[in-house]
Tab-separated table of C-alpha atoms in Angstrom:
chain	number	residue	atom	x	y	z
A	1	MET	CA	78.678	-66.486	11.187
A	2	LEU	CA	75.540	-67.093	9.104
A	3	SER	CA	73.846	-63.994	10.555
A	4	SER	CA	76.917	-61.835	9.835
A	5	PHE	CA	77.007	-63.130	6.295
A	6	LYS	CA	73.322	-62.262	5.714
A	7	ASN	CA	73.758	-58.736	7.084
A	8	THR	CA	76.812	-58.163	4.939
A	9	SER	CA	74.960	-59.403	1.845
A	10	VAL	CA	71.966	-57.046	2.413
A	11	THR	CA	74.288	-54.128	2.996
A	12	ASP	CA	76.210	-54.898	-0.155
A	13	VAL	CA	72.955	-55.074	-2.141
A	14	ILE	CA	71.778	-51.677	-0.812
A	15	ASP	CA	75.187	-50.136	-1.499
A	16	GLY	CA	75.080	-51.522	-5.000
A	17	ILE	CA	71.652	-50.022	-5.635
A	18	ILE	CA	72.780	-46.660	-4.335
A	19	GLU	CA	75.890	-46.729	-6.504
A	20	ASN	CA	73.768	-47.401	-9.614
A	21	ILE	CA	71.467	-44.354	-8.972
A	22	PRO	CA	72.829	-41.333	-10.936
A	23	LEU	CA	72.368	-38.948	-7.990
A	24	PRO	CA	74.610	-37.741	-5.179
A	25	HIS	CA	74.325	-39.696	-1.944
A	26	TRP	CA	72.931	-36.714	0.004
A	27	ALA	CA	70.097	-36.284	-2.550
A	28	ILE	CA	69.169	-39.965	-2.233
A	29	TYR	CA	69.005	-39.662	1.563
A	30	VAL	CA	66.788	-36.516	1.331
A	31	LEU	CA	64.353	-38.242	-1.038
A	32	ALA	CA	64.194	-41.293	1.222
A	33	ALA	CA	63.469	-39.140	4.283
A	34	ALA	CA	60.760	-37.191	2.415
A	35	GLY	CA	59.112	-40.425	1.319
A	36	ALA	CA	59.127	-41.730	4.878
A	37	VAL	CA	57.523	-38.509	6.185
A	38	LEU	CA	54.860	-38.595	3.461
A	39	LEU	CA	54.016	-42.210	4.271
A	40	LEU	CA	53.740	-41.352	7.969
A	41	LEU	CA	51.331	-38.451	7.226
A	42	VAL	CA	49.083	-40.691	5.123
A	43	VAL	CA	48.925	-43.253	7.927
A	44	CYS	CA	48.080	-40.530	10.492
A	45	CYS	CA	45.268	-39.109	8.288
A	46	VAL	CA	43.703	-42.545	7.858
A	47	CYS	CA	43.804	-43.146	11.619
A	48	ALA	CA	42.292	-39.713	12.354
A	49	CYS	CA	39.369	-40.284	9.946
A	50	CYS	CA	38.622	-43.645	11.529
A	51	CYS	CA	38.662	-42.162	15.041
A	52	ARG	CA	36.366	-39.260	14.012
A	53	GLY	CA	33.833	-41.653	12.558
A	54	GLN	CA	33.774	-43.664	15.773
A	55	ARG	CA	33.257	-40.502	17.861
A	56	LYS	CA	30.294	-39.410	15.700
A	57	LYS	CA	28.642	-42.775	16.173
A	58	ARG	CA	29.058	-42.544	19.937
A	59	ARG	CA	27.544	-39.016	19.969
A	60	GLN	CA	24.333	-39.988	18.189
A	61	LYS	CA	21.320	-40.111	20.523
A	62	PRO	CA	17.684	-40.942	19.884
A	63	THR	CA	15.251	-38.034	19.416
A	64	VAL	CA	13.010	-37.351	22.401
A	65	LYS	CA	9.639	-35.637	21.887
A	66	LEU	CA	8.113	-33.669	24.744
A	67	GLN	CA	4.443	-34.128	25.490
A	68	PRO	CA	3.036	-30.949	27.096
A	69	GLN	CA	0.353	-31.507	29.710
A	70	SER	CA	-2.929	-29.673	29.381
A	71	GLN	CA	-4.183	-27.518	32.246
A	72	PRO	CA	-7.728	-27.010	33.543
A	73	ILE	CA	-9.870	-24.147	32.228
A	74	SER	CA	-11.248	-21.491	34.501
A	75	SER	CA	-13.231	-18.302	34.013
A	76	GLU	CA	-14.069	-15.087	35.795
A	77	THR	CA	-16.255	-12.041	35.213
A	78	VAL	CA	-14.855	-8.588	34.382
A	79	GLY	CA	-17.442	-5.817	34.439
A	80	GLU	CA	-20.507	-7.022	32.545
A	81	LYS	CA	-18.627	-9.418	30.270
A	82	LYS	CA	-17.355	-12.863	31.050
A	83	VAL	CA	-13.624	-13.471	30.601
A	84	ALA	CA	-12.418	-16.970	29.828
A	85	LEU	CA	-9.031	-17.842	31.299
A	86	VAL	CA	-7.299	-20.833	29.722
A	87	GLN	CA	-3.993	-22.115	31.019
A	88	ALA	CA	-1.104	-22.976	28.735
A	89	GLY	CA	-1.499	-26.043	26.599
A	90	ALA	CA	-5.253	-25.812	26.046
A	91	GLY	CA	-6.135	-26.060	22.379
A	92	GLY	CA	-2.641	-25.350	21.055
A	93	ARG	CA	-1.815	-26.449	17.496
A	94	ASN	CA	0.476	-29.474	17.294
A	95	SER	CA	0.825	-29.401	21.081
A	96	GLY	CA	1.856	-33.033	21.226
A	97	ALA	CA	4.678	-32.737	18.717
A	98	ALA	CA	6.718	-29.799	20.003
A	99	GLU	CA	10.432	-30.379	19.750
A	100	GLN	CA	11.121	-28.361	22.870
A	101	PRO	CA	9.197	-25.778	24.926
A	102	ARG	CA	9.075	-22.363	23.265
A	103	GLY	CA	7.262	-20.633	26.121
A	104	LYS	CA	3.689	-19.438	26.465
A	105	LEU	CA	1.782	-16.254	25.707
A	106	LEU	CA	-1.126	-14.520	27.437
A	107	TYR	CA	-3.333	-12.637	24.964
A	108	SER	CA	-6.872	-11.245	24.779
A	109	LEU	CA	-9.514	-10.896	22.062
A	110	GLU	CA	-12.508	-8.549	21.988
A	111	PHE	CA	-14.788	-7.589	19.106
A	112	ASP	CA	-16.859	-4.397	19.085
A	113	ALA	CA	-19.619	-5.037	16.552
A	114	ALA	CA	-20.890	-1.445	16.694
A	115	LEU	CA	-17.486	-0.066	15.668
A	116	SER	CA	-16.495	-3.104	13.558
A	117	GLU	CA	-13.233	-3.235	15.520
A	118	LEU	CA	-11.228	-6.242	16.706
A	119	LYS	CA	-8.970	-5.615	19.693
A	120	VAL	CA	-6.021	-7.984	20.149
A	121	GLY	CA	-4.189	-7.649	23.444
A	122	VAL	CA	-0.672	-8.932	24.044
A	123	LYS	CA	-0.281	-9.268	27.796
A	124	GLU	CA	2.638	-11.425	28.917
A	125	ALA	CA	5.091	-14.092	27.809
A	126	ARG	CA	6.696	-16.660	30.112
A	127	ASN	CA	9.472	-19.231	29.906
A	128	LEU	CA	10.464	-18.212	26.405
A	129	LYS	CA	13.074	-20.151	24.508
A	130	ALA	CA	16.546	-18.572	24.816
A	131	MET	CA	17.839	-17.458	21.414
A	132	ASP	CA	20.990	-15.530	22.432
A	133	LEU	CA	24.331	-16.954	23.516
A	134	GLY	CA	23.896	-15.496	26.996
A	135	GLY	CA	20.836	-17.680	27.634
A	136	THR	CA	18.273	-14.886	27.147
A	137	SER	CA	16.247	-13.264	24.367
A	138	ASP	CA	15.045	-9.791	23.378
A	139	PRO	CA	11.385	-10.667	22.677
A	140	TYR	CA	8.700	-8.696	20.900
A	141	VAL	CA	5.361	-9.782	19.421
A	142	LYS	CA	4.077	-9.228	15.891
A	143	VAL	CA	0.305	-9.302	15.304
A	144	TYR	CA	-1.584	-9.453	11.993
A	145	LEU	CA	-4.688	-10.956	10.412
A	146	LEU	CA	-4.948	-13.455	7.570
A	147	PRO	CA	-5.778	-13.743	4.743
A	148	ASP	CA	-5.771	-9.954	4.264
A	149	LYS	CA	-2.388	-9.095	5.765
A	150	THR	CA	-2.541	-5.346	5.187
A	151	VAL	CA	-1.852	-4.159	8.745
A	152	THR	CA	0.975	-5.513	10.912
A	153	CYS	CA	1.430	-4.359	14.510
A	154	GLU	CA	4.386	-4.932	16.829
A	155	THR	CA	4.955	-4.530	20.545
A	156	LYS	CA	7.969	-2.888	22.090
A	157	VAL	CA	11.139	-4.954	22.552
A	158	MET	CA	11.886	-6.279	26.022
A	159	LYS	CA	15.632	-6.566	26.554
A	160	SER	CA	17.407	-9.659	27.900
A	161	THR	CA	14.505	-11.562	29.379
A	162	LEU	CA	12.579	-14.809	29.002
A	163	ASN	CA	9.555	-13.475	30.960
A	164	ALA	CA	8.215	-10.334	29.324
A	165	THR	CA	5.292	-8.067	30.239
A	166	PHE	CA	3.904	-6.127	27.244
A	167	ASN	CA	0.351	-4.995	28.102
A	168	GLU	CA	-0.289	-3.601	24.627
A	169	THR	CA	-3.536	-3.655	22.633
A	170	PHE	CA	-3.934	-3.317	18.865
A	171	GLY	CA	-7.093	-2.468	16.960
A	172	PHE	CA	-8.098	-3.814	13.540
A	173	GLN	CA	-11.017	-2.460	11.526
A	174	ILE	CA	-12.908	-5.514	10.267
A	175	SER	CA	-16.544	-6.444	9.607
A	176	LYS	CA	-18.257	-9.364	11.330
A	177	ALA	CA	-18.593	-11.204	8.004
A	178	THR	CA	-14.854	-10.925	7.350
A	179	LEU	CA	-13.973	-11.644	10.980
A	180	VAL	CA	-15.379	-15.173	10.988
A	181	LYS	CA	-13.251	-16.044	7.931
A	182	SER	CA	-10.019	-14.619	9.349
A	183	THR	CA	-7.122	-15.927	11.429
A	184	ALA	CA	-5.210	-13.861	13.973
A	185	VAL	CA	-1.479	-14.571	14.014
A	186	LEU	CA	0.683	-13.689	17.034
A	187	GLN	CA	4.389	-14.315	16.487
A	188	VAL	CA	7.068	-13.900	19.157
A	189	PHE	CA	10.473	-12.841	17.781
A	190	ASP	CA	13.935	-12.341	19.238
A	191	PHE	CA	15.146	-8.895	18.160
A	192	ASP	CA	18.636	-8.535	16.687
A	193	ARG	CA	19.745	-5.243	15.142
A	194	PHE	CA	22.524	-6.620	12.946
A	195	SER	CA	21.021	-9.910	11.759
A	196	LYS	CA	17.662	-11.449	10.982
A	197	ASN	CA	15.210	-11.520	13.871
A	198	ASP	CA	14.656	-15.149	14.885
A	199	ILE	CA	11.124	-16.346	15.502
A	200	ILE	CA	10.636	-18.056	18.873
A	201	GLY	CA	7.107	-19.340	18.316
A	202	GLU	CA	3.616	-18.355	17.230
A	203	LEU	CA	-0.115	-18.712	17.801
A	204	ARG	CA	-2.714	-18.931	15.020
A	205	LEU	CA	-6.248	-18.233	16.209
A	206	LYS	CA	-9.211	-19.045	13.955
A	207	LEU	CA	-11.580	-16.181	14.731
A	208	GLY	CA	-14.613	-18.004	13.336
A	209	GLN	CA	-14.402	-20.420	16.284
A	210	VAL	CA	-14.438	-17.727	18.990
A	211	ASP	CA	-17.463	-16.997	21.186
A	212	TRP	CA	-17.641	-13.208	20.854
A	213	THR	CA	-20.136	-12.801	23.698
A	214	HIS	CA	-17.107	-12.949	25.999
A	215	ILE	CA	-13.822	-11.123	26.265
A	216	ILE	CA	-11.324	-13.907	25.655
A	217	GLU	CA	-8.140	-13.934	27.720
A	218	GLU	CA	-5.995	-17.052	27.375
A	219	TRP	CA	-2.622	-18.568	28.140
A	220	ARG	CA	-1.409	-20.787	25.303
A	221	ASP	CA	1.811	-22.608	24.517
A	222	LEU	CA	3.738	-21.141	21.607
A	223	GLN	CA	3.920	-23.489	18.638
A	224	GLU	CA	6.537	-24.108	15.994
A	225	PRO	CA	6.175	-21.516	13.208
A	226	ALA	CA	4.162	-22.674	10.228
A	227	ASP	CA	5.381	-22.248	6.676
A	228	MET	CA	5.311	-18.589	5.737
A	229	GLU	CA	2.019	-17.616	4.094
A	230	GLU	CA	3.898	-15.314	1.753
A	231	GLU	CA	7.263	-15.601	0.073
A	232	ASN	CA	10.328	-14.129	1.706
A	233	LEU	CA	11.275	-10.895	-0.059
A	234	GLY	CA	14.703	-10.612	1.536
A	235	GLU	CA	16.337	-8.073	3.833
A	236	ILE	CA	18.076	-4.733	3.511
A	237	CYS	CA	20.600	-3.014	5.776
A	238	PHE	CA	20.986	0.767	5.912
A	239	SER	CA	22.095	3.427	8.378
A	240	LEU	CA	20.420	6.691	9.395
A	241	ARG	CA	22.072	9.833	10.695
A	242	TYR	CA	20.433	13.159	11.528
A	243	VAL	CA	22.278	16.362	12.431
A	244	PRO	CA	19.831	18.919	13.885
A	245	THR	CA	22.204	21.901	13.640
A	246	SER	CA	22.599	21.518	9.877
A	247	SER	CA	19.142	19.953	9.267
A	248	LYS	CA	20.836	17.111	7.402
A	249	LEU	CA	19.393	13.604	7.131
A	250	THR	CA	21.856	11.047	5.734
A	251	VAL	CA	20.742	7.614	4.544
A	252	VAL	CA	23.459	5.084	3.690
A	253	ILE	CA	22.247	2.035	1.762
A	254	LEU	CA	24.726	-0.660	2.794
A	255	GLU	CA	23.630	-4.020	1.381
A	256	ALA	CA	20.748	-6.413	0.779
A	257	ARG	CA	20.503	-10.187	0.895
A	258	ASN	CA	18.222	-13.026	-0.212
A	259	LEU	CA	16.242	-10.775	-2.531
A	260	LYS	CA	13.355	-12.103	-4.593
A	261	SER	CA	14.390	-13.366	-8.013
A	262	THR	CA	12.519	-11.619	-10.850
A	263	ASP	CA	14.540	-12.734	-13.902
A	264	LEU	CA	14.234	-16.038	-15.741
A	265	ASP	CA	17.815	-17.011	-14.851
A	266	GLY	CA	17.022	-16.860	-11.123
A	267	ARG	CA	18.841	-13.576	-10.552
A	268	SER	CA	18.029	-9.858	-10.607
A	269	ASP	CA	19.588	-6.481	-11.346
A	270	PRO	CA	18.593	-4.696	-8.121
A	271	TYR	CA	18.800	-1.036	-7.223
A	272	VAL	CA	17.370	0.850	-4.237
A	273	LYS	CA	15.141	3.899	-4.338
A	274	VAL	CA	15.252	6.283	-1.344
A	275	GLN	CA	12.195	8.518	-1.091
A	276	LEU	CA	10.979	11.111	1.395
A	277	ALA	CA	7.323	11.958	1.893
A	278	LEU	CA	6.156	14.981	3.874
A	279	ASP	CA	2.662	14.991	5.351
A	280	LYS	CA	1.791	11.907	3.264
A	281	ARG	CA	2.836	13.606	0.017
A	282	LYS	CA	5.774	12.571	-2.146
A	283	TRP	CA	8.644	14.999	-1.691
A	284	LYS	CA	12.210	13.989	-2.598
A	285	LYS	CA	13.819	10.854	-4.004
A	286	LYS	CA	17.180	9.418	-5.010
A	287	LYS	CA	18.395	5.975	-6.078
A	288	THR	CA	21.492	3.813	-5.966
A	289	SER	CA	23.423	2.276	-8.823
A	290	VAL	CA	22.255	-0.981	-10.414
A	291	LYS	CA	24.024	-4.192	-9.366
A	292	LYS	CA	24.029	-6.775	-12.144
A	293	LYS	CA	22.847	-10.391	-11.765
A	294	THR	CA	22.809	-10.780	-7.998
A	295	LEU	CA	20.395	-11.367	-5.145
A	296	ASN	CA	22.877	-10.160	-2.516
A	297	PRO	CA	23.999	-6.709	-3.685
A	298	TYR	CA	26.478	-4.487	-1.837
A	299	TYR	CA	26.066	-0.719	-2.289
A	300	ASN	CA	27.535	1.424	0.506
A	301	GLU	CA	26.054	4.541	-1.121
A	302	ALA	CA	25.081	7.634	0.898
A	303	PHE	CA	22.286	10.132	0.234
A	304	SER	CA	21.697	13.393	2.083
A	305	PHE	CA	18.480	15.402	2.398
A	306	LYS	CA	17.722	18.822	3.835
A	307	VAL	CA	15.110	18.221	6.551
A	308	THR	CA	14.424	20.799	9.264
A	309	MET	CA	13.606	19.968	12.864
A	310	ALA	CA	9.990	20.971	12.230
A	311	GLN	CA	9.812	18.553	9.293
A	312	ILE	CA	11.619	15.571	10.818
A	313	GLN	CA	8.569	14.700	12.948
A	314	ARG	CA	6.294	14.717	9.870
A	315	VAL	CA	8.523	13.098	7.283
A	316	THR	CA	8.349	9.467	6.125
A	317	LEU	CA	11.340	7.621	4.695
A	318	VAL	CA	10.444	4.989	2.079
A	319	ILE	CA	13.079	2.431	1.042
A	320	SER	CA	12.193	0.253	-1.940
A	321	VAL	CA	14.132	-2.347	-3.938
A	322	TRP	CA	13.586	-2.641	-7.691
A	323	ASP	CA	14.779	-4.957	-10.440
A	324	HIS	CA	16.152	-2.963	-13.375
A	325	ASP	CA	14.965	-3.971	-16.868
A	326	LEU	CA	15.957	-2.421	-20.185
A	327	MET	CA	12.963	-3.430	-22.315
A	328	THR	CA	10.154	-3.681	-19.734
A	329	PRO	CA	9.060	-1.635	-16.683
A	330	ASN	CA	11.165	-2.143	-13.563
A	331	ASP	CA	9.722	-4.721	-11.169
A	332	PRO	CA	9.243	-3.984	-7.422
A	333	ALA	CA	11.119	-6.469	-5.237
A	334	GLY	CA	10.264	-5.198	-1.743
A	335	LYS	CA	9.545	-2.091	0.274
A	336	ILE	CA	9.671	-0.652	3.786
A	337	PHE	CA	9.027	2.717	5.428
A	338	LEU	CA	10.238	4.499	8.551
A	339	GLY	CA	9.143	7.567	10.439
A	340	CYS	CA	7.130	8.658	13.453
A	341	ASP	CA	4.050	6.992	11.920
A	342	ALA	CA	5.822	3.639	11.491
A	343	ALA	CA	5.674	0.732	13.935
A	344	GLY	CA	7.833	-2.060	15.286
A	345	ASN	CA	11.435	-2.334	14.105
A	346	GLN	CA	11.014	0.573	11.703
A	347	LEU	CA	9.841	2.921	14.445
A	348	ARG	CA	12.628	1.720	16.756
A	349	HIS	CA	15.274	2.464	14.120
A	350	TRP	CA	13.847	5.932	13.501
A	351	GLY	CA	13.604	6.607	17.234
A	352	ASP	CA	17.226	5.562	17.801
A	353	MET	CA	18.323	7.973	15.066
A	354	LEU	CA	16.527	10.855	16.790
A	355	ALA	CA	17.736	9.794	20.244
A	356	TYR	CA	21.395	9.765	19.150
A	357	PRO	CA	21.888	12.748	16.813
A	358	ARG	CA	25.060	12.977	14.705
A	359	ARG	CA	25.630	9.239	15.164
A	360	PRO	CA	24.916	6.783	12.319
A	361	VAL	CA	22.570	3.968	13.379
A	362	ALA	CA	22.545	0.851	11.171
A	363	GLN	CA	19.970	-1.941	11.217
A	364	TRP	CA	18.675	-4.831	9.100
A	365	HIS	CA	15.013	-4.781	8.014
A	366	SER	CA	12.824	-7.434	6.397
A	367	LEU	CA	11.272	-6.209	3.166
A	368	LEU	CA	7.481	-6.142	2.810
A	369	SER	CA	5.353	-6.304	-0.307
A	370	GLU	CA	4.706	-3.105	-2.216
A	371	LYS	CA	0.957	-3.633	-1.864
A	372	GLN	CA	1.127	-3.879	1.922
A	373	VAL	CA	3.303	-0.789	2.351
A	374	ASN	CA	1.286	1.318	-0.103
A	375	ALA	CA	-1.944	0.372	1.654
A	376	THR	CA	-0.495	1.482	4.989
A	377	LEU	CA	1.126	4.678	3.732
A	378	GLY	CA	-1.562	5.978	1.393
A	379	LEU	CA	0.803	8.491	-0.193
A	380	LYS	CA	-0.695	11.260	-2.288
A	381	LYS	CA	0.745	13.117	-5.243
A	382	LYS	CA	3.807	15.294	-4.956
A	383	ILE	CA	3.846	18.350	-2.710
A	384	PRO	CA	2.431	21.293	-4.717
A	385	LEU	CA	4.668	24.197	-5.654
A	386	VAL	CA	4.823	27.132	-3.255
A	387	ASN	CA	3.163	29.446	-5.800
A	388	ASN	CA	0.142	27.168	-5.954
A	389	LEU	CA	-0.302	26.836	-2.184
A	390	PRO	CA	-2.648	29.874	-1.714
A	391	ALA	CA	-5.009	28.569	-4.426
A	392	LEU	CA	-4.904	25.078	-2.940
A	393	LEU	CA	-5.711	26.385	0.546
A	394	ALA	CA	-8.566	28.459	-0.840
A	395	GLN	CA	-10.041	25.387	-2.519
A	396	GLN	CA	-9.848	23.435	0.731
A	397	GLU	CA	-11.683	26.216	2.584
C-alpha cells in the first residue's frame, strides 16, 4: 500500500508539472528525448577521450640508439699507387649516435696535382634506408665541394633498389692550396618526380686530412644530414612538352612552394621568368604574372617557343623566380636551368621530354642560387642579329 501510494504521488507530481508547461504534450516529449540523447553523447565523448589517452600511454616506448661496430682496415695496391680500403663504420661522423642505419657508400678520391683536378668516384651503395611505401628507394648521389659550392654533380637514378651500383666519377678543378681547406660532400637522395627528393644520408670528407699519395677508396656508413650550409630557396614545378613536327617547345609554369621571403613582412610578390639561351647566348624570354604577398604561388601559365630539331640539342632553358618591387630593382629568389648541358634531375627532366615527344612531362625542382647557376652557365650577351653575323664571323677569323 505504501509503495503504491508513493508511486501515485510521484506520477501526480510529474503530471502536474507537465500540465503547468505551456507546450503541447508531444513537444515536451520531443525535448525530453533530445536532452537524453545529448546527455548520452557527452558521456560517450568523455569516455572515448579517456580511453584514447590510456592507449597513447601504453604505446609509448623508450628510445633505442644503435651503436654501429667498426670494421678492420685493409689496403691493396692498384698499379703504382696504393689504395686504402676502409670498411663501413671507420671514421664516420656521429657514428655512435645514429638513430637507425641509413646504409653505406663506397667512394674514391684522387688528386692530380699536375692538372689541379680532384676526382671523386661514387662506386656503390648498400643497405640503404627505404624511403618509399613499397620498402625500396630510388637512390642517386649528389657531390659538391664546400665552401665554394659552385659545381654540383649528380649520378644517375637507380630505380627501386636499396643496393645500387653507380660507378661514376666527377672531376673538380681545384688548386692544392684550396683543396686542403675544402670539404667534399656526398649526399644520397631518394628521387621523387612529384614531391621533394628526400635525403637518405650523407658523408662529409675533410680533404685537408687526406693522404694524397694514395688513391683513397673507402666504405663508410651514411650519417644523418647536417644542417644545410645554405638557406632553402624553395621549389618550383613546371612541365615540358616538345613537338618535333611543329618545332614547338611548351613550358607550363605550374606552381612554387616555400620560396625565400624578400619583403619585410615575411612574404614576397613572386613571378617566374622563362628564358631560352642558344649556344650560351641569351635568345628568347617570357614571364608569368605577379602573385601578391605569397611564398606558395600558383600560376598554371603556358609559354611556347619555336625551337627546331637542330636547335633543341643546343638550347638551354633557364627558369628563375623573382620578387617584384615597384620602387626598387626586382630581387632574385632562385634559379635553375635545363638542357643537354645540365646534370642530375634537370638533365633527367629534359631527357624525358625528348624521349616522350608530344607528351607533357611535369617535375618538381629545388631552386639554386643565382650566383651558382650563373657561374655554371656563363651566358653571354644576346644572339647578334642576322645582318651582323658575317662581320662577327670575320672578326673571329
